[in-house]
PDB file of C-alpha atoms in Angstrom:
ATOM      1  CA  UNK A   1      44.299  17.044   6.783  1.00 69.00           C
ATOM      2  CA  UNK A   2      45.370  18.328  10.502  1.00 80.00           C
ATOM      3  CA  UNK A   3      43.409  21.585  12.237  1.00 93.00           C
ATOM      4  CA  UNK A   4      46.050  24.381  12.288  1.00 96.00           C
ATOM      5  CA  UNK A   5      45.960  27.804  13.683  1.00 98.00           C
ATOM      6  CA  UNK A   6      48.208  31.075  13.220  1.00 98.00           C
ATOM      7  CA  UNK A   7      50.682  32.089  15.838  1.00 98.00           C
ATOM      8  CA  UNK A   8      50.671  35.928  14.478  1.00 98.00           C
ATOM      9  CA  UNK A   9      53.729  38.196  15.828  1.00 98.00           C
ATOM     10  CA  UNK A  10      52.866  40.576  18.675  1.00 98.00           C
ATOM     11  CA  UNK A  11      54.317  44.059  18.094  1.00 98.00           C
ATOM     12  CA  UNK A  12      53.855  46.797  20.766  1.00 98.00           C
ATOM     13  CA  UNK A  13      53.192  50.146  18.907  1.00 97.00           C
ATOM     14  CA  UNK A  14      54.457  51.667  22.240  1.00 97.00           C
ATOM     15  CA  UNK A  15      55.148  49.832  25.591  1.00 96.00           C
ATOM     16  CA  UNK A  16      54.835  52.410  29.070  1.00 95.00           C
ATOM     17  CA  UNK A  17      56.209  50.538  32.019  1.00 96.00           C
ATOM     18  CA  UNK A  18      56.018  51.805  35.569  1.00 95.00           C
ATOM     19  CA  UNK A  19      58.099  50.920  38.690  1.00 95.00           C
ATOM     20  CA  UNK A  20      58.387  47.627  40.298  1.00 93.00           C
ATOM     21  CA  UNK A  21      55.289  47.199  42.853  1.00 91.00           C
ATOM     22  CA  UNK A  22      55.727  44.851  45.982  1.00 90.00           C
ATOM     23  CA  UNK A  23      55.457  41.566  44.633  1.00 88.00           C
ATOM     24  CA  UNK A  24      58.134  42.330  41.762  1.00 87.00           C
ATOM     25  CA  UNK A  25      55.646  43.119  38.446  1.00 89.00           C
ATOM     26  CA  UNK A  26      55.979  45.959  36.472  1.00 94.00           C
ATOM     27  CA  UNK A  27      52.463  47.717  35.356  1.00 93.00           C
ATOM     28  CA  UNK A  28      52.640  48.329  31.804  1.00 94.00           C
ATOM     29  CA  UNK A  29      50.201  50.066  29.164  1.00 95.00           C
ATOM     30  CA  UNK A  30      51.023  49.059  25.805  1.00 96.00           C
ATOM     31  CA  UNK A  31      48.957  48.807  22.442  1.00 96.00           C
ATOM     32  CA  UNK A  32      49.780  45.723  20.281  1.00 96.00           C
ATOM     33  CA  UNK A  33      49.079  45.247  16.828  1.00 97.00           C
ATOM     34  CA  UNK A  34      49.702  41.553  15.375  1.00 97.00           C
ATOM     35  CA  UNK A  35      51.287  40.810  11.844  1.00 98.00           C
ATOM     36  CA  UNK A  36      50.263  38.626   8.948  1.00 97.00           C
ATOM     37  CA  UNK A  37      53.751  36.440   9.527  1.00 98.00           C
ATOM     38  CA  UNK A  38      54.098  34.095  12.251  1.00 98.00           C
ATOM     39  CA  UNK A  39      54.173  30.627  13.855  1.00 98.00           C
ATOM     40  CA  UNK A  40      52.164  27.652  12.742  1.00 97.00           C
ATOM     41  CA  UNK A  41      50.607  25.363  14.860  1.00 97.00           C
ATOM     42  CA  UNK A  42      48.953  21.838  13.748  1.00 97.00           C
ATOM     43  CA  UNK A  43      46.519  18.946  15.954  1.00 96.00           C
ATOM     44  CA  UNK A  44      47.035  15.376  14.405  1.00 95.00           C
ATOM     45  CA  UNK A  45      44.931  12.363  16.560  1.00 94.00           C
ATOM     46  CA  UNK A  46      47.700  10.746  18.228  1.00 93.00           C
ATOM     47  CA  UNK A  47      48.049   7.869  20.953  1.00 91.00           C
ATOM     48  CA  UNK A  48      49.254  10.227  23.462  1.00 92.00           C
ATOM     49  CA  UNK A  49      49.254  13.753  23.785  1.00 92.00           C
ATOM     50  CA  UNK A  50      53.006  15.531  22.902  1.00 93.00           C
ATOM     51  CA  UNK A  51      54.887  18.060  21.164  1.00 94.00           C
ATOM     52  CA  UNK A  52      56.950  18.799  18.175  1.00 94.00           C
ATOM     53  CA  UNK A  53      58.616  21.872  17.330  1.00 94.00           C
ATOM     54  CA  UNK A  54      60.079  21.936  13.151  1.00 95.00           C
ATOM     55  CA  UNK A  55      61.041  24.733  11.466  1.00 93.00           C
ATOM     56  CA  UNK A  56      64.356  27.259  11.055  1.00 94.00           C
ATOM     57  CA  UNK A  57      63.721  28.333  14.743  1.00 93.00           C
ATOM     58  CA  UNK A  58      62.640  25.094  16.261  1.00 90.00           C
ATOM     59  CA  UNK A  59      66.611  24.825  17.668  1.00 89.00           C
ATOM     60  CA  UNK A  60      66.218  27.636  20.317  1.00 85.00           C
ATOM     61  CA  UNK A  61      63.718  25.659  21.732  1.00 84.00           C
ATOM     62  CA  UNK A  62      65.379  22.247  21.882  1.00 74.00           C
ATOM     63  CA  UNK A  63      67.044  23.118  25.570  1.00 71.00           C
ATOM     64  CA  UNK A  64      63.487  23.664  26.689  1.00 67.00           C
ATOM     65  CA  UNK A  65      61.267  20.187  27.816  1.00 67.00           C
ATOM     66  CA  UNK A  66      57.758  22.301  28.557  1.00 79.00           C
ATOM     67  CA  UNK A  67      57.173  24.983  26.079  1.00 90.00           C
ATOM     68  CA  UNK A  68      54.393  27.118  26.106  1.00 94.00           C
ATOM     69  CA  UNK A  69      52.173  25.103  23.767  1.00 96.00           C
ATOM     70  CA  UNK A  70      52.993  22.182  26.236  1.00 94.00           C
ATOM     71  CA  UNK A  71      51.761  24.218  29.582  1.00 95.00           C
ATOM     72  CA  UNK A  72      48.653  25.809  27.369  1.00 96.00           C
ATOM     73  CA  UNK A  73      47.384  22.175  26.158  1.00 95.00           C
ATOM     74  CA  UNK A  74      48.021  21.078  30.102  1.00 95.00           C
ATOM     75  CA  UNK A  75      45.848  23.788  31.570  1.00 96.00           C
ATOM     76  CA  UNK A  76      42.858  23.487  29.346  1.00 97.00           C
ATOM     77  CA  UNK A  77      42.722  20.386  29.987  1.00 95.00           C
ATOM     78  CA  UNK A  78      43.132  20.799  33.517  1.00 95.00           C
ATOM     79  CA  UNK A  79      40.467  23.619  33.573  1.00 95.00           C
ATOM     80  CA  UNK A  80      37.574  21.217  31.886  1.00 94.00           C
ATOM     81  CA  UNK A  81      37.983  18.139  33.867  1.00 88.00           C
ATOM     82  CA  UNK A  82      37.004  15.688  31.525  1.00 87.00           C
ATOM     83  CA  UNK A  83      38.523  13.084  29.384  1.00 88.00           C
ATOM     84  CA  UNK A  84      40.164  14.343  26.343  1.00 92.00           C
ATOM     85  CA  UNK A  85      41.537  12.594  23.188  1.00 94.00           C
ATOM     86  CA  UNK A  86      45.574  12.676  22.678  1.00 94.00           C
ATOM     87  CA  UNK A  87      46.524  14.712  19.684  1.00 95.00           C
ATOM     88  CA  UNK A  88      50.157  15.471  18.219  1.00 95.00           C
ATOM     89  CA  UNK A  89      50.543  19.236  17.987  1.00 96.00           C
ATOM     90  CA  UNK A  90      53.162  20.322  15.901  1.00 96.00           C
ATOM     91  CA  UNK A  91      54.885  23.547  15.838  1.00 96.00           C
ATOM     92  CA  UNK A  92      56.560  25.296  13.069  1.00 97.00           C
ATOM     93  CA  UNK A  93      58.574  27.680  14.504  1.00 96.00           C
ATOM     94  CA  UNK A  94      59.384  31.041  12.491  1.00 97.00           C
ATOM     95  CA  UNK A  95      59.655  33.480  14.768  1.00 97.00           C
ATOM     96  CA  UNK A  96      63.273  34.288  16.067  1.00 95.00           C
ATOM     97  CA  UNK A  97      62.849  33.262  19.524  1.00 93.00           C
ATOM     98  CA  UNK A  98      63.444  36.118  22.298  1.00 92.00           C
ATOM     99  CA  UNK A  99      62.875  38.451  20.050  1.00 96.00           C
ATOM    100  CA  UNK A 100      60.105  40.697  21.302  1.00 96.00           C
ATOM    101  CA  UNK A 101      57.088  39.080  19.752  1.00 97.00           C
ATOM    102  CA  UNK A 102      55.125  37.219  21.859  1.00 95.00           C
ATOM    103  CA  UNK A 103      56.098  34.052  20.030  1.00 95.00           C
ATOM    104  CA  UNK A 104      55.682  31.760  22.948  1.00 94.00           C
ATOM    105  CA  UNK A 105      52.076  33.409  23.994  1.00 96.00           C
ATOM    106  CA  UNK A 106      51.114  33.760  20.640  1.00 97.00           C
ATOM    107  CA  UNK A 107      51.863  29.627  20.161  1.00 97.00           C
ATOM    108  CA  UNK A 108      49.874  28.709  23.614  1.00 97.00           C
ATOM    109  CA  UNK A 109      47.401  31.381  22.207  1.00 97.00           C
ATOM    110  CA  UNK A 110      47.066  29.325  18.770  1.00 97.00           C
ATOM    111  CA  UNK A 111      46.938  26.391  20.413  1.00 97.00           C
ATOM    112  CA  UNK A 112      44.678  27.005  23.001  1.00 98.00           C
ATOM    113  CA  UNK A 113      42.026  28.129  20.214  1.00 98.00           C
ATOM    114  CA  UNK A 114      43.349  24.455  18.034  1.00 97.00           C
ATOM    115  CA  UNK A 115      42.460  22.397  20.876  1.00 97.00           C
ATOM    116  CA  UNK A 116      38.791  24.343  22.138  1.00 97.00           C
ATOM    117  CA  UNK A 117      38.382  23.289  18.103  1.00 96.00           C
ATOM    118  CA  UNK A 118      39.319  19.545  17.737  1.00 96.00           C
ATOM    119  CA  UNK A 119      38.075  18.458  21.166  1.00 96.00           C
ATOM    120  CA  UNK A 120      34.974  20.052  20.343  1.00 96.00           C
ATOM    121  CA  UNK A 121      34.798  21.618  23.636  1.00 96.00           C
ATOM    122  CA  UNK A 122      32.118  24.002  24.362  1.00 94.00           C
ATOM    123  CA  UNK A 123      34.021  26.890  26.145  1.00 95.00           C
ATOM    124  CA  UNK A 124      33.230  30.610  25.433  1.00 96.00           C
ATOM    125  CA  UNK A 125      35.595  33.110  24.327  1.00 96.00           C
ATOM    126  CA  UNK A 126      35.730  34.613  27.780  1.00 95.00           C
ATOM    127  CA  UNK A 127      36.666  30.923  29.858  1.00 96.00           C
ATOM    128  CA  UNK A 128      39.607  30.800  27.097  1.00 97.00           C
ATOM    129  CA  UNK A 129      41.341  34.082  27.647  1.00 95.00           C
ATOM    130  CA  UNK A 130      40.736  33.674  31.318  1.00 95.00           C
ATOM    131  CA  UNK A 131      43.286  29.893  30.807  1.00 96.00           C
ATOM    132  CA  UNK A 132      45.252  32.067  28.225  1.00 96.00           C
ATOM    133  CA  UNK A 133      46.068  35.265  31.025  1.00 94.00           C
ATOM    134  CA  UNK A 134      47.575  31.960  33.728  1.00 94.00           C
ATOM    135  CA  UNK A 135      50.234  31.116  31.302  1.00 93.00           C
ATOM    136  CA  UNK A 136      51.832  35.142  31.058  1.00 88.00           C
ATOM    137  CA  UNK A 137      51.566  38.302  31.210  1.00 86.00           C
ATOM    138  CA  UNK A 138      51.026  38.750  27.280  1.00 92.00           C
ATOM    139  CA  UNK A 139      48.643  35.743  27.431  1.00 94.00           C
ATOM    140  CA  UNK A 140      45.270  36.930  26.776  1.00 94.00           C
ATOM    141  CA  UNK A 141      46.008  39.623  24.332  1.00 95.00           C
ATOM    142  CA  UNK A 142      48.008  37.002  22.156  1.00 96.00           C
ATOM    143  CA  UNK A 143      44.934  34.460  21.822  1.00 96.00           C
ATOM    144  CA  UNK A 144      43.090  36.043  19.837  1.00 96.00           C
ATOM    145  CA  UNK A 145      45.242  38.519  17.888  1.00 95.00           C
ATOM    146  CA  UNK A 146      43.136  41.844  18.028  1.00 94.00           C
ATOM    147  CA  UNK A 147      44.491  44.971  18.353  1.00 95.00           C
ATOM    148  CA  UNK A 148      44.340  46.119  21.722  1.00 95.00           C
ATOM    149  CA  UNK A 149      45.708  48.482  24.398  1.00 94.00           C
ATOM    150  CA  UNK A 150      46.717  45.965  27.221  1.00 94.00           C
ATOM    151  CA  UNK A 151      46.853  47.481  30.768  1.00 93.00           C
ATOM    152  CA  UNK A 152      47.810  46.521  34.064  1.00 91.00           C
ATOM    153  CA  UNK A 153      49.890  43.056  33.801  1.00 88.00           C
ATOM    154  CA  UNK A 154      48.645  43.141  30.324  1.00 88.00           C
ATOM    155  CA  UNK A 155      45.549  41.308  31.648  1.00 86.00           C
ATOM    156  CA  UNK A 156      43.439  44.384  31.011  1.00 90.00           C
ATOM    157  CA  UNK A 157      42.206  44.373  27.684  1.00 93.00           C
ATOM    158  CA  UNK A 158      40.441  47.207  25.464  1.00 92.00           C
ATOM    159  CA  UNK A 159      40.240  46.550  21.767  1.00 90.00           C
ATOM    160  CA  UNK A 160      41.089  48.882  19.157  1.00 86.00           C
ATOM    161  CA  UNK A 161      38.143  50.406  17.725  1.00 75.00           C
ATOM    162  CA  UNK A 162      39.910  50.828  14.133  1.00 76.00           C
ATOM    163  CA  UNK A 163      43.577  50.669  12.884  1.00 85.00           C
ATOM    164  CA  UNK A 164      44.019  50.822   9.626  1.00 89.00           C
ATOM    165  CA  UNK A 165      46.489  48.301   8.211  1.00 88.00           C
ATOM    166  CA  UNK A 166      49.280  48.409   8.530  1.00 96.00           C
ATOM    167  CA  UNK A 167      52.922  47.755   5.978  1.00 98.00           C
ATOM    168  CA  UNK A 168      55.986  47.162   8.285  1.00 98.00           C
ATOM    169  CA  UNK A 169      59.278  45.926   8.192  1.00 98.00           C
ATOM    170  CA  UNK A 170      60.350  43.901  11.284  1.00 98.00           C
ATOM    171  CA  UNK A 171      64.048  43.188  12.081  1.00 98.00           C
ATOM    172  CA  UNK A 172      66.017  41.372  14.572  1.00 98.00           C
ATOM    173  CA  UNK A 173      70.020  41.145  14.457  1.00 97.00           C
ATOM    174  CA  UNK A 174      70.324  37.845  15.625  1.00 90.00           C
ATOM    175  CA  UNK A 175      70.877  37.973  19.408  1.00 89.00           C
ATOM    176  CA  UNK A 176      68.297  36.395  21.743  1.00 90.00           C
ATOM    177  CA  UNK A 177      67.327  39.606  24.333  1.00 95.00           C
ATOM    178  CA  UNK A 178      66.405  38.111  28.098  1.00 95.00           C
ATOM    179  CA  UNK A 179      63.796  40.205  28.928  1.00 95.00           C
ATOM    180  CA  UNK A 180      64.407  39.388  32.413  1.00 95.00           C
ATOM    181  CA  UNK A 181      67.734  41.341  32.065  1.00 97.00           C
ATOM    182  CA  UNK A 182      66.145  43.980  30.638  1.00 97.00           C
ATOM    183  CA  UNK A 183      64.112  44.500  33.486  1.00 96.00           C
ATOM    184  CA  UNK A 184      67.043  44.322  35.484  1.00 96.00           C
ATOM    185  CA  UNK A 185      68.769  47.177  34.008  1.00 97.00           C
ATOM    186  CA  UNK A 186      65.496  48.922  33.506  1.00 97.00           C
ATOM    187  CA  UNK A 187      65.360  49.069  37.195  1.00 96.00           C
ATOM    188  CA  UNK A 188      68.791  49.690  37.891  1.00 96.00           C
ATOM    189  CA  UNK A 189      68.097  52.581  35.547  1.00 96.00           C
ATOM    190  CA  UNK A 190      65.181  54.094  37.532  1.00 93.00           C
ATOM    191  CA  UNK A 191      63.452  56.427  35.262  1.00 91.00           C
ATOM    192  CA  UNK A 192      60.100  55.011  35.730  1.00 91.00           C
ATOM    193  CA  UNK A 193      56.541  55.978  33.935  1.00 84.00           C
ATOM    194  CA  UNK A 194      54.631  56.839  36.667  1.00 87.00           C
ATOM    195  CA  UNK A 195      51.606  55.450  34.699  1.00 83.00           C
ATOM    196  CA  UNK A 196      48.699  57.849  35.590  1.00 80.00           C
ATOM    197  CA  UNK A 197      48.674  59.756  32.622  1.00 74.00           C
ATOM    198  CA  UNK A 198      46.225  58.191  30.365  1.00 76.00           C
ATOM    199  CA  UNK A 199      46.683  58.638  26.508  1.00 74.00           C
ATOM    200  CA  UNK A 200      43.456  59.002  24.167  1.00 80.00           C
ATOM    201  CA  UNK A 201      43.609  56.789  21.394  1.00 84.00           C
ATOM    202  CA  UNK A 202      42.705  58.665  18.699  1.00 85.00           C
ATOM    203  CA  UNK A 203      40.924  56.971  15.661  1.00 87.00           C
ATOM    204  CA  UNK A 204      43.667  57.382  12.568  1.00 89.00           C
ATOM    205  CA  UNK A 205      42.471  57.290   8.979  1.00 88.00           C
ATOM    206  CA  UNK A 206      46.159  56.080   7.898  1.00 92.00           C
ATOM    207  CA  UNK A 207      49.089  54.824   8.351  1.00 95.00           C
ATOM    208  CA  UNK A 208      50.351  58.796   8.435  1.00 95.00           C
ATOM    209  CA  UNK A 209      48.294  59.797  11.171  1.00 95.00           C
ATOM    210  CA  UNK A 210      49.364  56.843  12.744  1.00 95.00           C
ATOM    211  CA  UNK A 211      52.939  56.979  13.242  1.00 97.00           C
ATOM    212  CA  UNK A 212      52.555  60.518  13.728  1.00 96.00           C
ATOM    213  CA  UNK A 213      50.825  59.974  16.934  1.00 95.00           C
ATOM    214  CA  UNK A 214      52.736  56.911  17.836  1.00 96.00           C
ATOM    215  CA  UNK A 215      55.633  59.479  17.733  1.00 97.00           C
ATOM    216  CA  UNK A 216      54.596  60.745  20.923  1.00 94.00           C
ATOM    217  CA  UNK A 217      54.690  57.913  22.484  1.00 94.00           C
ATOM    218  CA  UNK A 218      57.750  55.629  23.031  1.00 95.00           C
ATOM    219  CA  UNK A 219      59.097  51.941  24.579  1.00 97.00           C
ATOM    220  CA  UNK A 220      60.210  52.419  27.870  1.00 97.00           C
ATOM    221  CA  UNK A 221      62.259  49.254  27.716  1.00 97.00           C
ATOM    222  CA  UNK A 222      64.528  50.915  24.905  1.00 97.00           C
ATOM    223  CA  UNK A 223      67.462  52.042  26.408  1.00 97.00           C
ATOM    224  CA  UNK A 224      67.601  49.288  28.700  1.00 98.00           C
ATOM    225  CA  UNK A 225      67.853  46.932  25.794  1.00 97.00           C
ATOM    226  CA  UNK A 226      70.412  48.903  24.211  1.00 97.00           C
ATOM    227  CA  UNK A 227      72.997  48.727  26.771  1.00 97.00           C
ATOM    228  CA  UNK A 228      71.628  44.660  27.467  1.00 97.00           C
ATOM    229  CA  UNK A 229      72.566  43.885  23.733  1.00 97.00           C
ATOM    230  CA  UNK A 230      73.969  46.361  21.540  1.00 97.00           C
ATOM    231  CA  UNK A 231      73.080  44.925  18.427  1.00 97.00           C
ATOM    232  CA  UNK A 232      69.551  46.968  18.997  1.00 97.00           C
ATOM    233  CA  UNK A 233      70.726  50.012  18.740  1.00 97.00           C
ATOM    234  CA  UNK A 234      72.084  49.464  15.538  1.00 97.00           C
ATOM    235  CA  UNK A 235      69.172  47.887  14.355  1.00 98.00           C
ATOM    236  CA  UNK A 236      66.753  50.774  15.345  1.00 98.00           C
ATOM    237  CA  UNK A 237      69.648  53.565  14.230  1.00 97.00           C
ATOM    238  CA  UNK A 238      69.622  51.995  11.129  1.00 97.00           C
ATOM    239  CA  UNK A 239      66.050  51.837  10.530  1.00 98.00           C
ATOM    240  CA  UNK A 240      65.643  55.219  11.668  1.00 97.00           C
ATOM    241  CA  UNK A 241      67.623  56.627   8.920  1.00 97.00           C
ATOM    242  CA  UNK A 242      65.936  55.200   6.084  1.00 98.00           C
ATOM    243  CA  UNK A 243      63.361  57.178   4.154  1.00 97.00           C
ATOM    244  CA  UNK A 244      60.669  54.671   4.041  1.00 98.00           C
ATOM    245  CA  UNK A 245      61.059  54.791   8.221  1.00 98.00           C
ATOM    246  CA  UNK A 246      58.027  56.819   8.950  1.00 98.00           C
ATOM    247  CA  UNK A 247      58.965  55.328  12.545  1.00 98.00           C
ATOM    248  CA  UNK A 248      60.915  53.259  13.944  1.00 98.00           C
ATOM    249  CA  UNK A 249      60.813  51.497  17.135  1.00 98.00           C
ATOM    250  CA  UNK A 250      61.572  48.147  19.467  1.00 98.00           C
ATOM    251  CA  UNK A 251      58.615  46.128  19.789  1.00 98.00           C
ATOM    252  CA  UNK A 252      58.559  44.116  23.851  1.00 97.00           C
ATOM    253  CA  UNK A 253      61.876  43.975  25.299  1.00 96.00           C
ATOM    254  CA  UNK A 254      63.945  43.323  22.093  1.00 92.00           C
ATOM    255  CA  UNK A 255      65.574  42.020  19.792  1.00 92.00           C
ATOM    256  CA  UNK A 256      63.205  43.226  17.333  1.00 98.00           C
ATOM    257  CA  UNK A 257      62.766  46.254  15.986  1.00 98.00           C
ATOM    258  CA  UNK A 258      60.378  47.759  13.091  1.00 98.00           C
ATOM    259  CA  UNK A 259      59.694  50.497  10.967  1.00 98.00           C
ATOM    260  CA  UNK A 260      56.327  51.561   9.915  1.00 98.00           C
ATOM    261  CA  UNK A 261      55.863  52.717   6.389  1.00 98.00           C
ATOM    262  CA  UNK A 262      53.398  54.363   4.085  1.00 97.00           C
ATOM    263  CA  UNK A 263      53.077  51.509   1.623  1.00 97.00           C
ATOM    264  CA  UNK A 264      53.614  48.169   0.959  1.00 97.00           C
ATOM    265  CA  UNK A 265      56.102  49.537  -2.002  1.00 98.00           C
ATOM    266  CA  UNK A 266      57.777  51.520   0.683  1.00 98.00           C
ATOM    267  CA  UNK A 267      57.960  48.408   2.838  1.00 98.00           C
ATOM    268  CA  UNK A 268      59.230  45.938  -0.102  1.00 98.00           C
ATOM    269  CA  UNK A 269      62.104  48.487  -0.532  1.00 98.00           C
ATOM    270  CA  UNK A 270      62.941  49.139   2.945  1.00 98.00           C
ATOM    271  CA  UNK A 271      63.652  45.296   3.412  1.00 98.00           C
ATOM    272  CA  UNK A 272      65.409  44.632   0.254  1.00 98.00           C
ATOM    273  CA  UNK A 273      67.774  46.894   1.618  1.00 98.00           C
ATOM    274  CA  UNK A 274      68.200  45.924   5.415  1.00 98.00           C
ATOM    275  CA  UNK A 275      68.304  42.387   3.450  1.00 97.00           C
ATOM    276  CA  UNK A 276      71.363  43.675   1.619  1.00 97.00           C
ATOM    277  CA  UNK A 277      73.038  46.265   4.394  1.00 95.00           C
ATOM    278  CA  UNK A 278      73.162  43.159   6.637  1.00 97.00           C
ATOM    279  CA  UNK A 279      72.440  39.908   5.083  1.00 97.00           C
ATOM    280  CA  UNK A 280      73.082  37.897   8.387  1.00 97.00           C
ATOM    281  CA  UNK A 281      69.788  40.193  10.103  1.00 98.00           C
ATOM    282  CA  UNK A 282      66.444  38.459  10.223  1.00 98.00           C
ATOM    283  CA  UNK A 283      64.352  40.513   7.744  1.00 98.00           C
ATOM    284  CA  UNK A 284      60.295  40.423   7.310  1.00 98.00           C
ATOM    285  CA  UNK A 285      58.051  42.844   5.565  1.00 98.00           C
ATOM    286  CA  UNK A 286      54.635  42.444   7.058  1.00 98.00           C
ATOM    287  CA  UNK A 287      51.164  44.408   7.855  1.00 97.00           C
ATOM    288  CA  UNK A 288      50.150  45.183  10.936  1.00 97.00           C
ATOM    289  CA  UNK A 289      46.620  44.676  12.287  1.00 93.00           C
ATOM    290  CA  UNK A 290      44.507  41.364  12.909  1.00 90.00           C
ATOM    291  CA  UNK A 291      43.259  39.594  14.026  1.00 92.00           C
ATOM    292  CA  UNK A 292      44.364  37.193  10.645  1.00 93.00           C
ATOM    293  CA  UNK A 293      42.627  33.758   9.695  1.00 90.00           C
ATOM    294  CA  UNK A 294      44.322  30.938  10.492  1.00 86.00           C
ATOM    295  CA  UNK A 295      45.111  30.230   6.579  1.00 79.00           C
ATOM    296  CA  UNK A 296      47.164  33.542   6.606  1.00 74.00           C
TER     297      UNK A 296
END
């Protein structure tokens, strides 16, 4: 049997971004939650080291030759220095690609922690994130799948002392969203956070108390991504007037959107309608939390 890992969707509860600095990045404060759905990752002993990507989204990736599972398995290797036995990783891809998820960090994420496992290397959790945080901005909070409020380039890490679990319903109307694009028209926008108000997490006891706070907070990147690719809008207008919708919001810089809801019930019913309402949308019900075992 091959090691695998979990490749858990990334969903920012809310996403703050600030202006441009000097050297182009945006400062951000965002707290992620991860689902129970995602990408699959598997290590097979091989007689080189390579890449294969299988599954329903495996064809977004076919125009690119170094994926991020590629560029994660060449910079651990690069940061121990040592001979290392080829493996096959294989990829299942599930995750709509460009979608808002962290679906590429969460993969390098997975298999940075498949490879630490198989070559038996001795690294601490620590040395990992710090290869994780070279390959992106979302990096180090996608390798481990905890709960966290991610600061700065999102290299800044504070985990969640408690969220309760969470049922969601994720959807994404088929578009890939460049989040470089976004960005542009964020900017061209120019209704920045200015990122020195600080919000207490509070500790919630539910889902209620949860989405009632996250109320108050929003995703900055929104309206950008609405006029970038309409097909968000009515995705998140839609969600929004559903009853199970105790919120809805975009998660990154789109496509995907979600709605948070009381239940699992409410969740199952919420998506067997989106699933009906719009049969060519990608549909998941989920929960929100993490970090999940790699047998999820």
């Amino acid at each position: 049997m091959p090691a695998t890992a979990f490749a858990p969707a990334k969903i920012n509860l809310f996403l703050h971004v600030g202006a441009p600095q000097a050297d182009g990045y945006h400062p951000l404060r965002s707290l992620m939650a991860f689902a129970d759905i995602g990408d699959r990752l598997s290590a097979d002993p091989s007689a080189a080291m390579e890449v294969r990507v299988r599954g329903p989204s495996a064809h977004a990736l076919a125009h690119e030759a170094d994926n991020l599972v590629a560029r994660a398995a060449r910079a651990l290797a690069a940061h121990v220095r040592t001979p290392l036995a080829p493996f096959r990783l294989t990829l299942e891809k599930l995750l709509p690609v460009a979608a808002g998820l962290g679906g590429g960090s969460s993969d390098a994420g997975a298999a940075l922690r498949l490879l630490r496992e198989v070559w038996g290397l001795t690294l601490s959790d620590a040395e990992l994130e710090a290869v994780a945080a070279s390959l992106g901005a979302d990096g180090a909070a996608c390798l481990f799948g905890r709960p966290v409020l991610a600061e700065g380039r999102g290299e800044r890490l504070t985990p969640l002392a408690a969220l309760p679990a969470i049922d969601a319903v994720l959807v994404n109307a088929g578009p890939g969203v460049s989040t470089a694009k976004v960005y542009g028209r964020f900017d061209a926008l120019g209704v920045f956070d200015p990122m020195d108000i600080h919000p207490e997490l509070p500790t919630f006891e539910d889902v209620i108390e949860a989405a009632s706070w996250l109320a108050t907070q929003r995703n900055d990147l929104e309206a950008a991504a609405r006029l970038v690719e309409p097909s968000v809008g009515d995705v998140l207008d839609t969600l929004a007037s559903e009853p199970e919708a105790l919120l809805a919001r975009m998660s990154g810089s789109g496509g995907t959107c979600f709605a948070l809801c009381a239940s699992d019930i409410e969740a199952e019913a919420l998506a067997e309608r989106m699933e009906s309402l719009a049969p060519d949308w990608w549909v998941r019900r989920c929960r929100l939390g993490g970090p999940w075992p790699d047998d999820t």
